[in-house]
Amino acid sequence: MNESRTNPSPAKWQTCVRTIKCDFIDDYVSLMVKNDWTSLCTWYRQWKDPESKGAKGLKPNKETRKKITLCQGPDCSYVTGYRDELMKEERKAA
């Protein structure tokens, strides 16, 4: 999970999720930002995150294994960009 470097106050909402087409892995992924500004990609959490074990018992097929190597991980520009966009909107609303 990513955290903002400035540690702003918590958001007024619980969680925001956006589904996008990730150009890195050429698949649809969901980006999640929680009110404490931690952010993640659910695809990364399911298939690549060593701590998560999201795909319990599932072995990735050949296509998914290729995508795992292309995934940018927790510092992906899509994840950080979505979080930064929400932070900007939250500051405007305040």
PDB file of C-alpha atoms in Angstrom:
ATOM      1  CA  MET A   1       0.000   0.000   0.000  1.00  0.00           C
ATOM      2  CA  ASN A   2       1.088   3.487  -0.732  1.00  0.00           C
ATOM      3  CA  GLU A   3       0.895   6.385   1.660  1.00  0.00           C
ATOM      4  CA  SER A   4       0.997  10.051   0.905  1.00  0.00           C
ATOM      5  CA  ARG A   5       4.268  11.720   1.737  1.00  0.00           C
ATOM      6  CA  THR A   6       2.566  14.686   3.396  1.00  0.00           C
ATOM      7  CA  ASN A   7       0.213  12.697   5.694  1.00  0.00           C
ATOM      8  CA  PRO A   8      -2.833  14.959   5.298  1.00  0.00           C
ATOM      9  CA  SER A   9      -5.876  14.604   7.509  1.00  0.00           C
ATOM     10  CA  PRO A  10      -8.233  11.711   6.710  1.00  0.00           C
ATOM     11  CA  ALA A  11     -10.788  12.152   3.951  1.00  0.00           C
ATOM     12  CA  LYS A  12     -14.477  12.600   4.651  1.00  0.00           C
ATOM     13  CA  TRP A  13     -15.305   9.361   2.821  1.00  0.00           C
ATOM     14  CA  GLN A  14     -14.370   5.745   3.570  1.00  0.00           C
ATOM     15  CA  THR A  15     -13.101   4.365   0.260  1.00  0.00           C
ATOM     16  CA  CYS A  16     -13.061   5.403  -3.385  1.00  0.00           C
ATOM     17  CA  VAL A  17     -12.646   2.884  -6.182  1.00  0.00           C
ATOM     18  CA  ARG A  18     -12.119   3.395  -9.900  1.00  0.00           C
ATOM     19  CA  THR A  19     -11.839   0.744 -12.594  1.00  0.00           C
ATOM     20  CA  ILE A  20      -9.501   1.557 -15.460  1.00  0.00           C
ATOM     21  CA  LYS A  21      -7.773  -0.141 -18.358  1.00  0.00           C
ATOM     22  CA  CYS A  22      -4.136  -0.548 -17.311  1.00  0.00           C
ATOM     23  CA  ASP A  23      -1.835  -0.083 -20.292  1.00  0.00           C
ATOM     24  CA  PHE A  24       1.030  -1.864 -18.532  1.00  0.00           C
ATOM     25  CA  ILE A  25      -0.745  -5.235 -18.286  1.00  0.00           C
ATOM     26  CA  ASP A  26      -3.430  -4.592 -20.942  1.00  0.00           C
ATOM     27  CA  ASP A  27      -6.264  -5.515 -18.591  1.00  0.00           C
ATOM     28  CA  TYR A  28      -8.916  -3.854 -16.462  1.00  0.00           C
ATOM     29  CA  VAL A  29      -7.929  -3.167 -12.845  1.00  0.00           C
ATOM     30  CA  SER A  30      -9.577  -1.508  -9.859  1.00  0.00           C
ATOM     31  CA  LEU A  31      -7.741   1.239  -8.011  1.00  0.00           C
ATOM     32  CA  MET A  32      -8.695   1.783  -4.379  1.00  0.00           C
ATOM     33  CA  VAL A  33      -7.932   4.704  -2.082  1.00  0.00           C
ATOM     34  CA  LYS A  34      -8.950   4.563   1.558  1.00  0.00           C
ATOM     35  CA  ASN A  35      -9.725   7.595   3.729  1.00  0.00           C
ATOM     36  CA  ASP A  36      -6.275   7.389   5.368  1.00  0.00           C
ATOM     37  CA  TRP A  37      -4.848   7.890   1.853  1.00  0.00           C
ATOM     38  CA  THR A  38      -3.447   4.391   1.497  1.00  0.00           C
ATOM     39  CA  SER A  39      -3.868   3.230  -2.080  1.00  0.00           C
ATOM     40  CA  LEU A  40      -3.630  -0.012  -3.994  1.00  0.00           C
ATOM     41  CA  CYS A  41      -4.410  -1.824  -7.199  1.00  0.00           C
ATOM     42  CA  THR A  42      -6.601  -4.868  -6.655  1.00  0.00           C
ATOM     43  CA  TRP A  43      -4.974  -6.733  -9.562  1.00  0.00           C
ATOM     44  CA  TYR A  44      -1.550  -6.268  -7.975  1.00  0.00           C
ATOM     45  CA  ARG A  45      -2.890  -7.404  -4.626  1.00  0.00           C
ATOM     46  CA  GLN A  46      -4.429 -10.511  -6.151  1.00  0.00           C
ATOM     47  CA  TRP A  47      -1.581 -11.672  -8.388  1.00  0.00           C
ATOM     48  CA  LYS A  48       1.729 -10.061  -7.472  1.00  0.00           C
ATOM     49  CA  ASP A  49       1.774  -8.881  -3.836  1.00  0.00           C
ATOM     50  CA  PRO A  50       3.855 -11.428  -1.861  1.00  0.00           C
ATOM     51  CA  GLU A  51       2.149 -10.508   1.435  1.00  0.00           C
ATOM     52  CA  SER A  52      -1.436 -10.680   0.219  1.00  0.00           C
ATOM     53  CA  LYS A  53      -1.904 -14.212  -1.089  1.00  0.00           C
ATOM     54  CA  GLY A  54      -5.013 -12.842  -2.821  1.00  0.00           C
ATOM     55  CA  ALA A  55      -5.260 -15.656  -5.353  1.00  0.00           C
ATOM     56  CA  LYS A  56      -5.239 -18.396  -2.728  1.00  0.00           C
ATOM     57  CA  GLY A  57      -4.897 -21.753  -4.376  1.00  0.00           C
ATOM     58  CA  LEU A  58      -5.031 -20.271  -7.868  1.00  0.00           C
ATOM     59  CA  LYS A  59      -2.093 -20.694 -10.146  1.00  0.00           C
ATOM     60  CA  PRO A  60      -1.757 -17.982 -12.767  1.00  0.00           C
ATOM     61  CA  ASN A  61      -2.069 -19.112 -16.353  1.00  0.00           C
ATOM     62  CA  LYS A  62       0.581 -18.303 -18.965  1.00  0.00           C
ATOM     63  CA  GLU A  63      -1.030 -14.976 -19.917  1.00  0.00           C
ATOM     64  CA  THR A  64      -1.313 -13.848 -16.280  1.00  0.00           C
ATOM     65  CA  ARG A  65       2.317 -14.808 -15.576  1.00  0.00           C
ATOM     66  CA  LYS A  66       3.404 -12.490 -18.397  1.00  0.00           C
ATOM     67  CA  LYS A  67       1.291  -9.687 -16.937  1.00  0.00           C
ATOM     68  CA  ILE A  68       2.807 -10.211 -13.478  1.00  0.00           C
ATOM     69  CA  THR A  69       6.221  -9.255 -14.837  1.00  0.00           C
ATOM     70  CA  LEU A  70       4.753  -6.132 -16.510  1.00  0.00           C
ATOM     71  CA  CYS A  71       2.842  -4.927 -13.435  1.00  0.00           C
ATOM     72  CA  GLN A  72       4.413  -1.789 -11.941  1.00  0.00           C
ATOM     73  CA  GLY A  73       3.474  -2.681  -8.368  1.00  0.00           C
ATOM     74  CA  PRO A  74       2.408  -0.383  -5.548  1.00  0.00           C
ATOM     75  CA  ASP A  75       4.176   2.688  -6.962  1.00  0.00           C
ATOM     76  CA  CYS A  76       2.353   2.470 -10.289  1.00  0.00           C
ATOM     77  CA  SER A  77       1.582   5.857 -11.833  1.00  0.00           C
ATOM     78  CA  TYR A  78      -2.109   4.932 -12.129  1.00  0.00           C
ATOM     79  CA  VAL A  79      -2.382   4.230  -8.385  1.00  0.00           C
ATOM     80  CA  THR A  80      -0.464   7.289  -7.240  1.00  0.00           C
ATOM     81  CA  GLY A  81      -2.154   9.490  -9.835  1.00  0.00           C
ATOM     82  CA  TYR A  82      -5.646   8.479  -8.682  1.00  0.00           C
ATOM     83  CA  ARG A  83      -4.693   9.060  -5.031  1.00  0.00           C
ATOM     84  CA  ASP A  84      -3.202  12.472  -5.839  1.00  0.00           C
ATOM     85  CA  GLU A  85      -6.311  13.413  -7.841  1.00  0.00           C
ATOM     86  CA  LEU A  86      -8.546  12.575  -4.865  1.00  0.00           C
ATOM     87  CA  MET A  87      -6.296  14.516  -2.491  1.00  0.00           C
ATOM     88  CA  LYS A  88      -6.507  17.544  -4.764  1.00  0.00           C
ATOM     89  CA  GLU A  89     -10.317  17.302  -4.894  1.00  0.00           C
ATOM     90  CA  GLU A  90     -10.493  16.928  -1.111  1.00  0.00           C
ATOM     91  CA  ARG A  91      -8.367  20.055  -0.582  1.00  0.00           C
ATOM     92  CA  LYS A  92     -10.597  22.009  -2.978  1.00  0.00           C
ATOM     93  CA  ALA A  93     -13.731  20.936  -1.096  1.00  0.00           C
ATOM     94  CA  ALA A  94     -12.297  21.988   2.274  1.00  0.00           C
TER      95      ALA A  94
END
